Amino acid sequence: MYLVMIGGSDAGISAALRAREVDPAADVTVVLEDAYPNFSICGIPYYLSGEVTSWRTLAHRTLADLEAAGMRLRLDTIARRIDVPGRKLLITSADGAEELLGYDKLIVGTGAVPVRPPIAGLAGPAALGPDDGVHLLHSMGDTFAMMATLEQVAPATAVIVGAGYIGLEMADALTVRGLAVTQMEQLPEVLPTVDPELGALVHAELAGHGVEVLTGTTVQAITRAGAGQPRRLHVQATSADGSAVTRAADMVLVVVGVRPETALAADAGARLGVKGAIAVDRGMRTNLPDVFAAGDCVITHHRLLGETYLPLGTTAHKQGRVAGENALGGDRQFAGSLGTQVVKIFDQAAARTGLRDHEAKAAGFDPVTVASQADDHKAYYPGSHRIAMRVTGDRATGRLLGLQLFGHKNAEIAKRIDIAAAAIFNHMTVDAVSDLDLSYTPPLGSPWDAVQMGAQAWTRRTRRPLPRSGSATGHRLASRPPGQPRTI
Ligand SMILES: Cc1cc2nc3c(=O)[nH]c(=O)nc-3n(C[C@H](O)[C@H](O)[C@H](O)COP(=O)(O)OP(=O)(O)OC[C@H]3O[C@@H](n4cnc5c(N)ncnc54)[C@H](O)[C@@H]3O)c2cc1C
């Protein structure tokens, strides 16, 4: 069996590793356009901040590890065209030589590319780029270019366009590195993937660390500063009330999201779906015979929303694994995403899983979102932190639909969101979250974990009637022996 993977990041390498695991005799070739297979691009901000001192350590596995796993890697090689009926892939290697690679099964993992927003100075033949101190950020190549600016120009000031999770991580990173950072976001609040109430807490954390946060601010143009100016670049923007905002900076980072990289698959006839991503079934099969696809280039099956587009590393790993197994004749299904994610901003973390109120409404639920707070561990033990929570549940069924958290980076925000992710994954009600047997010791938790306190706040607010024995929400009372008093 000849397997060829296009893309050497999370999806392509996960597929290759799984294929070799399932069939150690499988002949596996990974084609990637750069020389950095299996690098953790999620770790880039921490290399640029200086906290991770060597870019080499960002590799999940070294080239030697990957080769030892039995795959062949074609570095600096671009996949040009897929001949679907002939089951051949046209590639160009680093020396410019063209070659046709035959395959039995092909897995497309071409990922995503950063969006270039319509900002004057970012497009056309005179577009500003890394040599001017203007950067996008996705690949190791982008990382090296940005590090060159940081080391050679030694910028004192930076403007970051965008306040999604990568923009926030980079505001943290560049501040840690000693730059004065201005963050411009066109939406009314930062981190628009959580409710504005939590976004405001993130905003305050940024401001508390000296980041100038300009929300409701749309960047119009980036230009080179004239000779003799103290800063290299000018950023012109418009605030929500229409007034002009101008900042001078030594470097500009534009991080406003990604779009799926689908040209190769689309040219071969692959059907596209949500947001132009490659349409796949849950076995990661495209509509093309013997062609699978996974990762940021494909649509995402969401457990509550159906088909959507949610490019995340965790998802790319899982989808790649499914594609690798199925390419060898398996029948694995991608179980679906809940969009579970967490981001560290200086000393705090924000996380979400499942749906927010408006998303749940659009999906046909009758959502109620209840805000509450609880301590991460018993307050009498030193070092406790408050956690702000927003629990979203369905009024009609009591089902847990979503959770958002904000709290100190040591308050186990990531693992607490994972409790809710596991609960939503398993269709649990909000009330049933209180029944989970979670761990407790005063320095690390409470008899009721913070997430359970949030669930109880939701149940109190919605004043759901006590569930009857055997009802979908009646985990605790359903197990009560007949004739025994109710205990709540
Ligand atoms: C700074 C940053 C931080 C992030 N942090 C997180 C995080 O904390 N958590 C999280 O879950 N996700 C995070 N992500 C997102 C995550 O990194 C991506 O979802 C994940 O890497 C997607 O993997 P992929 O394999 O689908 O695609 P990509 O990583 O985009 O890789 C695509 C691969 O395909 C190759 N390729 C494309 N076209 C061709 C071609 N024609 N020929 C040959 N090769 C080709 C590329 O060179 C690359 O190797 C972050 C992303 C960035 C940029």
Coordinates of C-alpha atoms and ligand atoms in Angstrom, one line a residue, residues 6-13 31-34 36-37 39-46 77-80 109-113 137-139 165-166 169-170 258 261 264 294-297 311-317 340-342, ligand 1:
I6 CA 0.5 16.3 1.5
G7 CA 1.5 18.6 4.5
G8 CA 4.0 17.9 7.3
S9 CA 2.1 19.6 10.2
D10 CA -0.4 18.2 12.7
A11 CA -2.8 16.6 10.2
G12 CA -0.3 15.1 7.7
I13 CA 2.1 13.7 10.4
V31 CA 5.4 15.8 1.0
L32 CA 5.9 19.2 2.6
E33 CA 6.8 22.5 1.2
D34 CA 9.2 23.5 4.0
Y36 CA 10.1 21.7 9.4
P37 CA 8.0 18.6 9.7
F39 CA 6.7 21.5 14.4
S40 CA 4.4 22.8 17.1
I41 CA 3.3 26.0 15.5
C42 CA 1.1 26.5 18.6
G43 CA 4.4 27.1 20.4
I44 CA 5.7 29.9 18.2
P45 CA 4.6 32.8 20.5
Y46 CA 6.7 31.3 23.3
T77 CA 8.8 19.9 -2.0
I78 CA 5.6 21.4 -3.3
A79 CA 2.6 19.3 -4.4
R80 CA 1.4 20.8 -7.7
G109 CA -3.3 18.1 4.9
T110 CA -2.5 21.4 3.3
G111 CA -3.7 23.3 6.4
A112 CA -4.6 27.0 6.4
V113 CA -3.0 30.3 5.5
L137 CA 2.4 34.5 11.5
H138 CA 1.6 30.9 10.7
S139 CA 4.7 28.9 9.6
Y165 CA -6.2 34.2 20.6
I166 CA -3.0 34.4 18.5
E169 CA -0.6 35.4 22.8
M170 CA 1.6 37.7 20.8
V258 CA -6.9 31.9 8.7
E261 CA -5.6 26.2 1.9
L264 CA -4.7 21.8 -4.9
A294 CA -7.8 16.4 7.4
G295 CA -6.9 19.4 9.5
D296 CA -7.3 23.1 8.9
C297 CA -8.0 22.6 5.2
P311 CA -9.3 25.2 12.7
L312 CA -7.5 24.0 15.8
G313 CA -4.4 21.8 16.4
T314 CA -6.3 19.4 18.6
T315 CA -8.8 18.7 15.9
A316 CA -6.1 18.4 13.1
H317 CA -4.4 15.7 15.2
T340 CA -12.7 23.5 23.1
Q341 CA -9.9 26.0 23.5
V342 CA -7.9 27.9 26.1
Ligands
LIG1 C1 0.8 31.0 16.4 C2 -0.2 29.9 16.5 C3 -0.7 29.4 17.7 C4 -1.6 28.4 17.7 N1 -2.0 27.9 18.9 C5 -2.9 26.9 19.0 C6 -3.3 26.3 20.2 O1 -2.8 26.8 21.3 N2 -4.1 25.3 20.3 C7 -4.7 24.8 19.1 O2 -5.5 23.8 19.2 N3 -4.3 25.3 17.9 C8 -3.4 26.3 17.8 N4 -3.1 26.8 16.6 C9 -3.7 26.2 15.4 C10 -3.0 25.0 15.0 O3 -1.6 25.2 14.9 C11 -3.5 24.5 13.6 O4 -4.9 24.2 13.7 C12 -2.8 23.2 13.1 O5 -1.4 23.4 13.0 C13 -3.3 22.8 11.8 O6 -2.6 21.7 11.3 P1 -2.7 21.3 9.8 O7 -1.7 20.1 9.7 O8 -4.1 21.1 9.4 O9 -2.2 22.5 9.0 P2 -0.9 23.5 9.0 O10 -0.3 23.5 10.3 O11 -1.4 24.7 8.3 O12 0.1 22.8 8.0 C14 -0.1 22.6 6.6 C15 1.1 21.9 6.0 O13 0.9 21.7 4.6 C16 2.0 22.1 3.9 N5 1.5 22.4 2.5 C17 0.5 23.3 2.2 N6 0.4 23.2 0.8 C18 1.3 22.4 0.4 C19 1.7 22.0 -0.9 N7 1.0 22.4 -2.0 N8 2.7 21.1 -1.1 C20 3.4 20.7 0.0 N9 3.1 21.1 1.3 C21 2.1 21.9 1.4 C22 2.6 23.3 4.7 O14 3.9 23.6 4.4 C23 2.4 22.6 6.1 O15 3.4 21.7 6.4 C24 -2.1 27.8 16.5 C25 -1.7 28.3 15.3 C26 -0.8 29.4 15.2 C27 -0.3 29.9 13.9

